[in-house]
Amino acid sequence: IFHYFYAEEKLVGSLASMSKRERIKAIQKIPETMKKKREIRNKVLREITKKSGSRSTQLGCCTQCLRGAQVSCRRFRNSLSEYFHRLRFWHKTLKIIGGEFGTSVLSYFIFLKWLLHFNIFSFLINFGFITIPQFVAAEPNNLSFTGLELLTGAGYFQQTVLYYGFYTNATIRKMENGASYNMQLAYIFTVGIYFVICLLILLFSMAKSFCKDFINPQAYSGHTSKLLCAWDFNITNEKAVKLKQKSLSTQIKEDLTDINKEVLNFSVAERLVRFLIHLGSWAASLVTAVAACAGVYFLSINNLELFTKGHKNDLESQAAMLVLPFVASLLNAFIPFFYSWLGNLETFQNPRNKIYVTIARTIILKISIIGILCYYWLSIVAASESQCWETLIGQDIYRLILVDFIFCLLGSFFGEFLRRIIGTTVCLRLGVPEFDIGRNVLDLIYVQTLTWIGILFSPLLPGIQTISFSIVFYVKKVSLLKNCQPPHKAWRAAQVTTFFMFLLFFPSLVGVLSVIAVTVWRLKPSEECGPFRGLPSIYAAVSEWIKALENFVASKWVVWIYYNLITSELFFFILSVFLLIITYLYWQIIEGRKTMAKLLRKQIVN
């Protein structure tokens, strides 16, 4: 015992003489439990305090106050970070889902939470820079509220800040000699800067996820450490212990599944049959997508004719508004079930390949429908006789998002709850359903694409989508825990998360930016509504602002940047060449890291 205490005393003395960084690394390397490490750290801190106490009398009062302030700031920062860590949304829920169902199902909920952050950010900047200033110049709404507006988005909402047509084109000034606020510039710059930020965040997230999931050499050597060193000895709660056990067990199963892949050798006849099944499935999926797009197009044309001709009564008008979003949501809800059935018919060996194929077919369907709707909005509605075609597009997108949200809730009830009841009572062969990751993720990408398109025509649409995503998260969580079973084959879904981000970037965000660019540069705004009324294009507001700045000497640098950088083809050519060189160098680094990872994996196997 004496020898043990003497060794510990010696260890504490040696640690106290080290620098802070060296002391932290040395304590981390001690082969003891976390509780024992904390005890050693506390003894070291007490030893340092004793040594500094004898020298504190020699220090001045200012030095002691400065050290006390540093310690207080450090403690406040640590307590604040711990507080924010506890405030993280759905942290415990995500742990439960990951422990019960694995990372494949967890990837959907992480992606949903990530999209929720996008919409919260968009709502805050739109509300702060566009909506709040409009309240100053807003006129009273004389329309009556009947309640049907919640479904159609028309009527009373048409004369509110929800839609583009309500915003003024005047310069807002609270007092005569006070500061002014240009609503035209605020509108276009807020939307434009938001999309630039979204593009940068998405590119950074994709690059980070790609490096982490595809080219990180440590990913090949983490199985042993996960088995031997991943347990957290601070866990004492029984529920937390069981949850951690399930989570580690699921992760190890996923890793073993990736390592022990079965390679089946098929005969020539079997390969031919499988190829014909794949070919037939793809042909059927493409024919279905083309038929769905044709139906949406002809229905949208008929929908515009109904609006321009008018209706006999208001109830008929409200019902006619919901036909197009109802049919579009119906196609988006039921055709993916057909694609899932085709995936089961093809009998993929790897569940990841099945999800990739199902997602590819579903994204073709959903993006094609959105493309047809964008063509209808920008080519037909924008050229129609409507007084405010921008508001009409905003109402269409509002109805599409709302009806899709209703179908999402009904899908959880009929597709999972009733399926579980039927599979456990009526037809036992069906069994308990699994969570369809591909279909649910594509639903999120579809509705987020509509929200991004609608930001220009309905600035508060991200706020509605924030509420929708919050409700969907809880509904899907309850449905998953009550109605679904874990996947039969455990598999690691880290690379699928990167694939989800890529789909959100292309074709979703890239397509949205194309639609916004056509609207801003090519289309003429309405003459009687909106902040850009009377202008040949939305971008003309920026050109007129630059011409006005030419008269001010202090703003010459803005004019120089506009003419020499923003409108210069040479600048963008040089920038493109620079980005290509950076991409090439980055790709060479990736290839080098891949080679290192393969060599490291061979060493581990040997």
C-alpha positions as MATLAB code, in Angstrom:
seq = 'IFHYFYAEEKLVGSLASMSKRERIKAIQKIPETMKKKREIRNKVLREITKKSGSRSTQLGCCTQCLRGAQVSCRRFRNSLSEYFHRLRFWHKTLKIIGGEFGTSVLSYFIFLKWLLHFNIFSFLINFGFITIPQFVAAEPNNLSFTGLELLTGAGYFQQTVLYYGFYTNATIRKMENGASYNMQLAYIFTVGIYFVICLLILLFSMAKSFCKDFINPQAYSGHTSKLLCAWDFNITNEKAVKLKQKSLSTQIKEDLTDINKEVLNFSVAERLVRFLIHLGSWAASLVTAVAACAGVYFLSINNLELFTKGHKNDLESQAAMLVLPFVASLLNAFIPFFYSWLGNLETFQNPRNKIYVTIARTIILKISIIGILCYYWLSIVAASESQCWETLIGQDIYRLILVDFIFCLLGSFFGEFLRRIIGTTVCLRLGVPEFDIGRNVLDLIYVQTLTWIGILFSPLLPGIQTISFSIVFYVKKVSLLKNCQPPHKAWRAAQVTTFFMFLLFFPSLVGVLSVIAVTVWRLKPSEECGPFRGLPSIYAAVSEWIKALENFVASKWVVWIYYNLITSELFFFILSVFLLIITYLYWQIIEGRKTMAKLLRKQIVN';
ca = [
       0.000    0.000    0.000;
       2.872    2.334    0.938;
       4.536    1.612   -2.405;
       1.259    2.392   -4.250;
       0.786    5.754   -2.516;
       4.460    6.630   -3.032;
       4.158    5.882   -6.793;
       0.985    7.957   -7.041;
       2.629   10.828   -5.143;
       5.585   10.683   -7.499;
       3.246   10.641  -10.511;
       1.337   13.684   -9.210;
       4.590   15.543   -8.605;
       5.870   14.845  -12.109;
       2.563   15.882  -13.683;
       2.494   19.119  -11.683;
       5.875   20.123  -13.096;
       4.693   19.732  -16.721;
       3.104   22.346  -18.942;
      -0.668   22.320  -19.318;
      -0.678   20.679  -22.775;
       1.857   17.998  -21.784;
      -0.042   17.311  -18.539;
      -3.336   16.739  -20.407;
      -1.706   14.315  -22.870;
       0.052   12.444  -20.057;
      -3.175   12.012  -18.062;
      -4.992   10.763  -21.183;
      -2.348    8.049  -21.693;
      -2.633    6.690  -18.131;
      -4.212    3.165  -18.313;
      -6.924    3.890  -15.724;
     -10.666    4.473  -15.692;
     -12.099    7.934  -16.265;
     -12.981    8.232  -12.585;
      -9.387    7.485  -11.560;
      -8.038    9.933  -14.149;
     -10.256   12.663  -12.720;
      -8.953   11.954   -9.208;
      -5.350   12.216  -10.431;
      -6.132   15.447  -12.271;
      -7.733   16.967   -9.164;
      -4.702   16.009   -7.050;
      -2.390   17.577   -9.609;
      -4.443   20.784   -9.599;
      -4.328   20.897   -5.791;
      -0.580   20.368   -5.876;
      -0.178   23.194   -8.371;
      -2.372   25.421   -6.181;
      -0.182   24.685   -3.128;
       2.983   25.523   -5.025;
       1.503   28.703   -6.456;
       0.124   29.644   -3.016;
       3.616   30.086   -1.618;
       4.499   32.365   -4.510;
       1.202   34.261   -4.582;
       2.300   36.546   -1.754;
       5.091   37.792   -3.987;
       2.742   38.619   -6.839;
       0.925   41.883   -7.148;
      -2.781   42.392   -6.660;
      -3.349   43.042  -10.371;
      -1.706   39.751  -11.349;
      -3.879   37.802   -8.890;
      -7.027   39.521  -10.178;
      -6.020   38.738  -13.771;
      -5.499   35.049  -12.967;
      -8.807   34.931  -11.110;
     -10.579   36.481  -14.087;
      -8.983   33.940  -16.447;
     -10.122   31.045  -14.268;
     -13.645   32.490  -14.010;
     -13.867   32.980  -17.783;
     -12.650   29.423  -18.374;
     -15.234   27.995  -15.982;
     -17.989   30.119  -17.526;
     -17.007   28.965  -21.028;
     -17.007   25.310  -19.976;
     -20.379   25.598  -18.234;
     -21.844   27.466  -21.228;
     -20.633   24.840  -23.696;
     -22.058   22.093  -21.487;
     -25.380   23.957  -21.322;
     -25.573   24.288  -25.119;
     -24.612   20.630  -25.444;
     -27.657   19.724  -23.374;
     -29.871   21.999  -25.495;
     -29.076   20.158  -28.720;
     -32.308   19.182  -30.433;
     -33.310   15.519  -30.300;
     -29.877   14.354  -29.126;
     -31.313   11.601  -26.928;
     -33.843   10.588  -29.585;
     -31.113   10.163  -32.190;
     -29.121    8.011  -29.771;
     -32.132    5.746  -29.217;
     -32.800    5.416  -32.955;
     -29.131    4.693  -33.682;
     -28.988    2.044  -30.964;
     -32.211    0.307  -31.981;
     -32.140    0.565  -35.788;
     -28.528    1.317  -36.733;
     -26.916    4.096  -38.720;
     -28.917    3.348  -41.876;
     -32.208    4.538  -40.350;
     -30.425    7.131  -38.233;
     -29.093    8.802  -41.397;
     -32.659    9.831  -42.355;
     -33.286   11.616  -39.054;
     -29.878   13.317  -39.111;
     -30.618   14.519  -42.642;
     -34.047   15.784  -41.542;
     -32.491   17.693  -38.639;
     -29.896   19.164  -40.990;
     -32.619   20.425  -43.362;
     -34.490   21.886  -40.403;
     -31.444   24.052  -39.596;
     -31.413   25.306  -43.199;
     -35.038   26.413  -42.976;
     -34.656   28.035  -39.559;
     -31.737   30.080  -40.870;
     -33.657   31.065  -44.019;
     -36.754   32.079  -42.042;
     -34.749   34.241  -39.650;
     -32.938   36.232  -42.340;
     -36.071   36.605  -44.517;
     -38.176   37.687  -41.565;
     -35.495   40.057  -40.302;
     -34.511   41.773  -43.563;
     -37.701   41.535  -45.671;
     -40.806   40.994  -43.544;
     -40.159   43.267  -40.549;
     -39.431   46.353  -42.726;
     -42.603   45.621  -44.722;
     -44.685   45.876  -41.541;
     -43.736   49.572  -41.407;
     -45.245   50.272  -44.837;
     -48.021   47.648  -44.730;
     -51.598   48.613  -45.511;
     -54.568   47.097  -43.647;
     -55.996   43.850  -45.001;
     -59.693   44.240  -45.856;
     -60.269   40.603  -46.833;
     -62.156   38.277  -44.488;
     -60.630   35.096  -43.075;
     -62.753   31.951  -43.561;
     -60.322   29.184  -42.562;
     -60.095   27.635  -46.036;
     -57.055   29.816  -46.622;
     -55.033   27.449  -44.457;
     -55.500   24.790  -47.155;
     -55.428   26.895  -50.310;
     -53.114   29.751  -49.322;
     -55.382   32.166  -51.228;
     -58.017   34.641  -50.069;
     -56.980   36.456  -46.909;
     -53.337   35.360  -47.174;
     -53.049   37.030  -50.583;
     -52.877   40.451  -48.892;
     -50.297   39.478  -46.257;
     -46.506   39.304  -46.001;
     -46.688   35.632  -46.948;
     -46.506   36.413  -50.673;
     -44.350   38.471  -53.019;
     -47.216   40.625  -54.316;
     -47.853   42.289  -50.949;
     -44.381   43.838  -50.645;
     -43.896   47.462  -51.595;
     -41.533   48.847  -54.213;
     -41.050   52.119  -52.339;
     -38.108   53.137  -50.208;
     -39.260   52.769  -46.599;
     -38.549   55.698  -44.310;
     -39.812   55.835  -40.708;
     -39.212   59.614  -40.364;
     -38.841   62.313  -42.994;
     -35.154   62.967  -42.324;
     -34.400   59.472  -41.027;
     -32.581   56.564  -42.617;
     -34.216   54.906  -45.638;
     -34.615   51.224  -46.470;
     -34.670   50.125  -50.114;
     -37.047   47.160  -50.260;
     -35.994   46.180  -53.797;
     -32.332   45.797  -52.841;
     -33.195   44.157  -49.511;
     -35.383   41.578  -51.252;
     -32.938   40.551  -53.983;
     -29.789   40.696  -51.807;
     -31.365   38.727  -48.937;
     -32.497   35.927  -51.234;
     -29.231   35.977  -53.205;
     -26.916   35.947  -50.186;
     -28.970   33.158  -48.594;
     -28.494   30.930  -51.647;
     -24.771   31.695  -51.740;
     -24.480   30.695  -48.064;
     -26.507   27.521  -48.715;
     -24.232   26.647  -51.633;
     -21.074   27.110  -49.570;
     -22.444   25.180  -46.582;
     -23.572   22.330  -48.800;
     -20.231   22.138  -50.625;
     -18.308   22.206  -47.343;
     -20.577   19.547  -45.791;
     -20.230   17.308  -48.830;
     -16.439   17.624  -48.852;
     -16.235   16.969  -45.119;
     -18.547   13.963  -45.309;
     -16.711   12.600  -48.354;
     -13.327   12.836  -46.639;
     -14.699   11.243  -43.492;
     -16.574    8.359  -45.128;
     -14.535    7.514  -48.224;
     -10.877    8.496  -47.867;
     -10.118    8.584  -44.148;
      -7.440    5.931  -43.479;
      -8.499    5.663  -39.838;
     -11.805    4.197  -40.978;
      -9.997    0.961  -41.842;
      -8.389    0.634  -38.430;
     -11.268    1.609  -36.192;
     -12.870   -1.809  -35.669;
     -10.465   -2.986  -32.965;
     -10.540    0.309  -31.106;
     -14.341    0.351  -31.326;
     -14.476   -3.094  -29.719;
     -11.893   -2.509  -26.983;
     -11.843    1.222  -26.277;
     -15.277    2.647  -27.145;
     -16.977    2.089  -23.787;
     -17.673    5.197  -21.728;
     -16.963    4.407  -18.077;
     -18.844    7.508  -16.936;
     -22.184    5.878  -17.767;
     -23.906    4.691  -14.596;
     -27.602    4.907  -15.480;
     -29.076    1.493  -16.342;
     -31.048    2.756  -19.360;
     -28.001    4.578  -20.705;
     -25.886    1.440  -20.266;
     -28.372   -0.689  -22.236;
     -28.643    1.965  -24.951;
     -24.850    2.138  -25.268;
     -24.649   -1.654  -25.470;
     -27.228   -1.759  -28.270;
     -25.490    1.043  -30.135;
     -22.054   -0.646  -29.990;
     -23.553   -4.009  -30.918;
     -25.295   -2.516  -33.951;
     -22.154   -0.668  -35.069;
     -20.010   -3.815  -34.809;
     -22.612   -5.800  -36.803;
     -22.583   -3.125  -39.503;
     -18.785   -3.155  -39.697;
     -18.664   -6.962  -39.861;
     -21.281   -6.963  -42.618;
     -19.129   -4.586  -44.685;
     -16.056   -6.797  -44.171;
     -17.669  -10.206  -44.655;
     -19.461   -9.576  -47.942;
     -20.673  -12.700  -49.668;
     -19.586  -12.968  -53.291;
     -22.044  -15.184  -55.140;
     -21.048  -16.808  -58.425;
     -23.946  -16.989  -60.883;
     -24.131  -19.049  -64.018;
     -24.500  -17.436  -67.440;
     -28.241  -18.169  -67.533;
     -28.760  -16.705  -64.057;
     -26.803  -13.576  -64.983;
     -28.920  -13.157  -68.115;
     -32.138  -13.508  -66.109;
     -30.933  -10.961  -63.535;
     -29.927   -8.534  -66.317;
     -33.360   -8.844  -67.956;
     -35.057   -8.251  -64.595;
     -32.965   -5.123  -64.004;
     -33.610   -3.883  -67.546;
     -37.360   -4.472  -67.256;
     -37.494   -2.739  -63.891;
     -35.712    0.328  -65.227;
     -37.955    0.434  -68.302;
     -41.073    0.197  -66.131;
     -39.829    2.931  -63.786;
     -38.984    5.317  -66.648;
     -42.323    4.734  -68.396;
     -44.125    5.417  -65.117;
     -42.175    8.659  -64.593;
     -42.941    9.873  -68.138;
     -46.650    9.094  -67.720;
     -46.752   10.914  -64.372;
     -45.045   14.014  -65.828;
     -47.464   14.066  -68.790;
     -50.431   13.895  -66.413;
     -49.089   16.742  -64.262;
     -48.438   18.912  -67.328;
     -51.923   18.561  -68.844;
     -53.530   19.008  -65.441;
     -51.538   22.206  -64.811;
     -52.640   23.645  -68.168;
     -56.248   22.869  -67.315;
     -55.714   24.320  -63.838;
     -54.604   27.693  -65.266;
     -57.638   27.808  -67.574;
     -59.928   27.282  -64.580;
     -58.328   30.197  -62.744;
     -58.533   32.593  -65.695;
     -62.168   31.777  -66.506;
     -63.414   31.955  -62.925;
     -65.916   29.770  -61.055;
     -69.544   29.753  -60.162;
     -69.008   29.908  -56.404;
     -66.163   30.292  -53.974;
     -66.280   26.665  -52.736;
     -65.765   25.391  -56.264;
     -62.821   27.766  -56.653;
     -61.210   26.531  -53.447;
     -61.658   22.887  -54.481;
     -60.202   23.526  -57.954;
     -57.058   25.000  -56.406;
     -56.292   21.709  -54.619;
     -56.596   19.417  -57.661;
     -53.058   19.927  -58.994;
     -51.230   19.538  -55.636;
     -53.428   16.565  -54.740;
     -52.622   14.692  -57.954;
     -48.908   15.577  -57.774;
     -48.684   14.399  -54.150;
     -50.662   11.265  -55.003;
     -48.183   10.365  -57.731;
     -45.199   11.149  -55.497;
     -46.666    9.022  -52.694;
     -47.697    5.853  -54.536;
     -45.219    5.476  -57.391;
     -42.237    5.106  -54.982;
     -44.048    2.115  -53.431;
     -44.039    0.604  -56.914;
     -40.303    1.338  -57.168;
     -39.720   -0.356  -53.799;
     -41.585   -3.417  -55.064;
     -39.353   -3.431  -58.150;
     -36.316   -3.293  -55.850;
     -37.551   -6.347  -53.940;
     -38.143   -8.130  -57.239;
     -34.529   -7.530  -58.310;
     -33.105   -9.225  -55.147;
     -29.963   -7.159  -54.565;
     -27.214   -8.790  -52.509;
     -26.259   -5.555  -50.743;
     -29.044   -3.470  -49.122;
     -27.053   -0.326  -49.930;
     -27.293   -1.054  -53.679;
     -31.043   -1.499  -53.409;
     -31.388    1.884  -51.708;
     -29.175    3.552  -54.327;
     -31.288    2.177  -57.185;
     -34.587    3.059  -55.507;
     -33.341    6.584  -54.778;
     -32.156    7.026  -58.381;
     -35.561    6.022  -59.766;
     -37.470    8.143  -57.269;
     -35.284   11.219  -57.820;
     -35.898   10.942  -61.571;
     -39.641   10.929  -60.897;
     -39.706   13.797  -58.394;
     -37.254   16.094  -60.180;
     -39.079   15.495  -63.471;
     -42.380   16.531  -61.880;
     -40.740   19.632  -60.397;
     -39.191   20.404  -63.803;
     -42.601   20.205  -65.492;
     -44.092   22.482  -62.827;
     -41.237   25.000  -63.232;
     -41.789   25.060  -66.992;
     -45.491   25.634  -66.372;
     -44.807   28.467  -63.914;
     -42.072   30.303  -65.834;
     -43.342   29.825  -69.383;
     -47.139   29.745  -69.039;
     -48.148   31.376  -65.752;
     -45.607   34.217  -66.139;
     -46.985   34.961  -69.615;
     -50.644   34.753  -68.559;
     -53.067   37.628  -67.969;
     -52.846   37.277  -64.202;
     -52.412   40.570  -62.323;
     -49.687   39.093  -60.093;
     -48.217   35.895  -61.486;
     -45.537   35.764  -58.746;
     -48.201   35.454  -56.040;
     -49.980   32.801  -58.084;
     -46.764   30.731  -58.203;
     -46.259   31.245  -54.464;
     -49.778   29.963  -53.794;
     -49.180   26.893  -55.973;
     -45.978   26.058  -54.077;
     -47.711   26.637  -50.729;
     -50.453   24.165  -51.674;
     -47.948   21.616  -52.981;
     -45.968   21.723  -49.724;
     -49.065   21.582  -47.527;
     -50.693   18.680  -49.387;
     -47.371   16.801  -49.483;
     -47.135   17.253  -45.699;
     -50.626   15.783  -45.277;
     -49.705   12.840  -47.497;
     -46.539   12.325  -45.444;
     -48.616   11.984  -42.269;
     -51.103    9.681  -44.000;
     -48.211    7.618  -45.363;
     -46.933    7.010  -41.839;
     -50.408    5.882  -40.793;
     -51.385    3.717  -43.756;
     -47.932    2.673  -44.923;
     -46.526    1.689  -41.518;
     -49.224    1.510  -38.840;
     -51.866   -0.369  -40.845;
     -49.141   -2.470  -42.478;
     -47.985   -3.558  -39.016;
     -51.563   -4.387  -37.969;
     -52.133   -6.424  -41.148;
     -48.727   -8.120  -40.930;
     -49.216   -9.193  -37.312;
     -52.908  -10.172  -37.355;
     -54.284  -10.823  -40.851;
     -51.367  -11.823  -43.083;
     -48.506  -13.031  -40.925;
     -46.335  -13.632  -43.980;
     -45.949   -9.869  -44.455;
     -44.570   -9.370  -40.956;
     -43.601   -6.036  -39.441;
     -42.486   -3.451  -42.053;
     -39.006   -1.966  -42.293;
     -38.391    1.758  -42.510;
     -38.091    2.750  -46.192;
     -35.049    5.029  -46.106;
     -34.883    5.853  -49.807;
     -38.533    6.881  -50.175;
     -38.546    8.996  -47.018;
     -35.286   10.796  -47.855;
     -36.499   11.626  -51.359;
     -39.687   13.074  -49.863;
     -37.497   15.457  -47.857;
     -35.423   16.459  -50.895;
     -38.591   16.993  -52.975;
     -40.244   19.294  -50.463;
     -36.981   21.158  -49.726;
     -36.548   21.804  -53.459;
     -40.060   23.291  -53.609;
     -39.267   25.439  -50.561;
     -36.084   26.800  -52.150;
     -37.969   27.656  -55.361;
     -40.749   29.303  -53.372;
     -38.489   31.588  -51.305;
     -38.509   34.210  -54.076;
     -42.318   34.123  -54.360;
     -43.169   33.505  -50.700;
     -40.424   34.709  -48.318;
     -42.000   33.138  -45.206;
     -42.266   29.676  -46.743;
     -39.200   28.397  -44.783;
     -41.048   29.195  -41.544;
     -43.932   26.971  -42.639;
     -41.456   24.281  -43.638;
     -39.761   24.507  -40.225;
     -43.062   23.684  -38.518;
     -43.704   20.905  -41.027;
     -40.275   19.274  -40.549;
     -40.614   19.442  -36.746;
     -43.960   17.623  -36.860;
     -42.643   15.099  -39.401;
     -39.680   14.316  -37.139;
     -41.880   13.397  -34.180;
     -44.429   11.508  -36.303;
     -41.708    9.486  -38.034;
     -39.963    8.817  -34.726;
     -43.124    7.458  -33.086;
     -44.050    5.452  -36.186;
     -40.530    4.013  -36.394;
     -40.377    2.935  -32.749;
     -43.930    1.551  -32.679;
     -44.499    0.120  -36.161;
     -41.152   -0.766  -37.752;
     -38.452   -3.361  -37.177;
     -34.672   -3.005  -37.583;
     -33.249   -3.940  -41.000;
     -32.743   -7.679  -41.505;
     -29.224   -7.027  -42.780;
     -27.189   -4.564  -40.744;
     -25.086   -2.255  -42.899;
     -23.089    0.919  -42.371;
     -24.790    3.985  -43.870;
     -22.081    6.626  -43.570;
     -21.540    6.730  -47.331;
     -25.290    6.975  -47.930;
     -25.345   10.226  -45.937;
     -22.806   11.672  -48.367;
     -25.020   10.484  -51.223;
     -28.011   12.280  -49.681;
     -26.040   15.531  -49.511;
     -24.946   15.135  -53.116;
     -28.564   14.678  -54.244;
     -29.533   17.791  -52.309;
     -26.784   19.663  -54.163;
     -27.420   18.141  -57.582;
     -29.982   18.145  -59.031;
     -31.910   19.909  -56.230;
     -29.970   23.101  -55.392;
     -28.375   23.420  -58.845;
     -31.815   23.181  -60.460;
     -33.267   25.731  -58.017;
     -30.456   28.187  -58.777;
     -31.200   27.788  -62.492;
     -34.894   28.550  -61.922;
     -34.071   31.580  -59.750;
     -31.563   32.842  -62.349;
     -34.150   32.638  -65.155;
     -36.714   34.441  -62.996;
     -34.311   37.209  -61.967;
     -32.635   37.861  -65.332;
     -35.169   36.832  -67.983;
     -38.754   37.312  -66.783;
     -40.556   40.637  -66.543;
     -42.148   41.284  -63.118;
     -45.844   42.040  -62.742;
     -46.898   45.629  -63.390;
     -49.248   45.975  -60.412;
     -47.676   44.107  -57.499;
     -44.436   43.260  -55.761;
     -41.248   45.210  -55.019;
     -40.062   45.057  -58.664;
     -43.197   46.312  -60.382;
     -42.541   48.464  -63.446;
     -39.002   47.117  -64.018;
     -37.969   45.146  -67.139;
     -36.467   42.455  -64.875;
     -35.718   41.864  -61.206;
     -31.997   42.310  -61.814;
     -32.655   45.778  -63.229;
     -33.011   47.002  -59.632;
     -29.312   46.219  -59.064;
     -28.280   47.946  -62.326;
     -30.179   51.112  -61.387;
     -28.610   51.065  -57.918;
     -25.102   50.851  -59.424;
     -25.856   53.775  -61.739;
     -26.986   55.813  -58.727;
     -23.749   54.969  -56.871;
     -21.643   56.368  -59.713;
     -22.528   59.871  -58.492;
     -20.958   59.260  -55.051;
     -17.181   59.287  -54.679;
     -17.241   57.137  -51.527;
     -18.998   54.328  -53.422;
     -16.638   54.160  -56.401;
     -15.135   50.886  -55.110;
     -18.548   49.185  -55.281;
     -18.982   50.358  -58.873;
     -15.469   49.115  -59.758;
     -16.180   45.660  -58.278;
     -19.464   45.444  -60.171;
     -18.057   46.338  -63.599;
     -14.643   44.646  -63.308;
     -15.540   41.492  -61.381;
     -19.242   40.659  -61.253;
     -20.009   41.505  -64.893;
     -16.599   40.454  -66.245;
     -16.362   37.202  -68.202;
     -12.562   37.228  -67.823;
     -12.814   37.224  -64.034;
     -15.108   34.205  -63.987;
     -12.871   32.424  -66.509;
      -9.818   32.940  -64.266;
     -11.848   31.901  -61.242;
     -13.003   28.718  -63.015;
      -9.416   27.819  -63.998;
      -8.284   28.400  -60.407;
     -11.056   26.177  -59.048;
     -10.186   23.442  -61.544;
      -6.530   23.534  -60.446;
      -7.572   23.365  -56.781;
      -9.921   20.464  -57.566;
      -7.154   18.609  -59.410;
      -4.696   19.054  -56.528;
      -7.348   18.029  -54.023;
      -8.125   14.930  -56.063;
      -4.432   14.003  -56.115;
      -4.341   14.291  -52.337;
      -7.432   12.062  -52.146;
      -5.825    9.430  -54.366;
      -2.704    9.493  -52.195;
      -4.744    9.033  -49.036;
      -6.667    6.186  -50.668;
      -3.388    4.443  -51.478;
      -2.222    4.917  -47.892;
      -5.522    3.542  -46.633;
      -5.208    0.415  -48.794;
      -1.649   -0.197  -47.585;
      -2.760    0.301  -43.986;
      -5.638   -2.120  -44.451;
      -3.292   -4.755  -45.891;
      -0.980   -4.363  -42.899;
      -3.919   -4.778  -40.506;
      -5.139   -7.901  -42.324;
      -1.612   -9.387  -42.342;
];
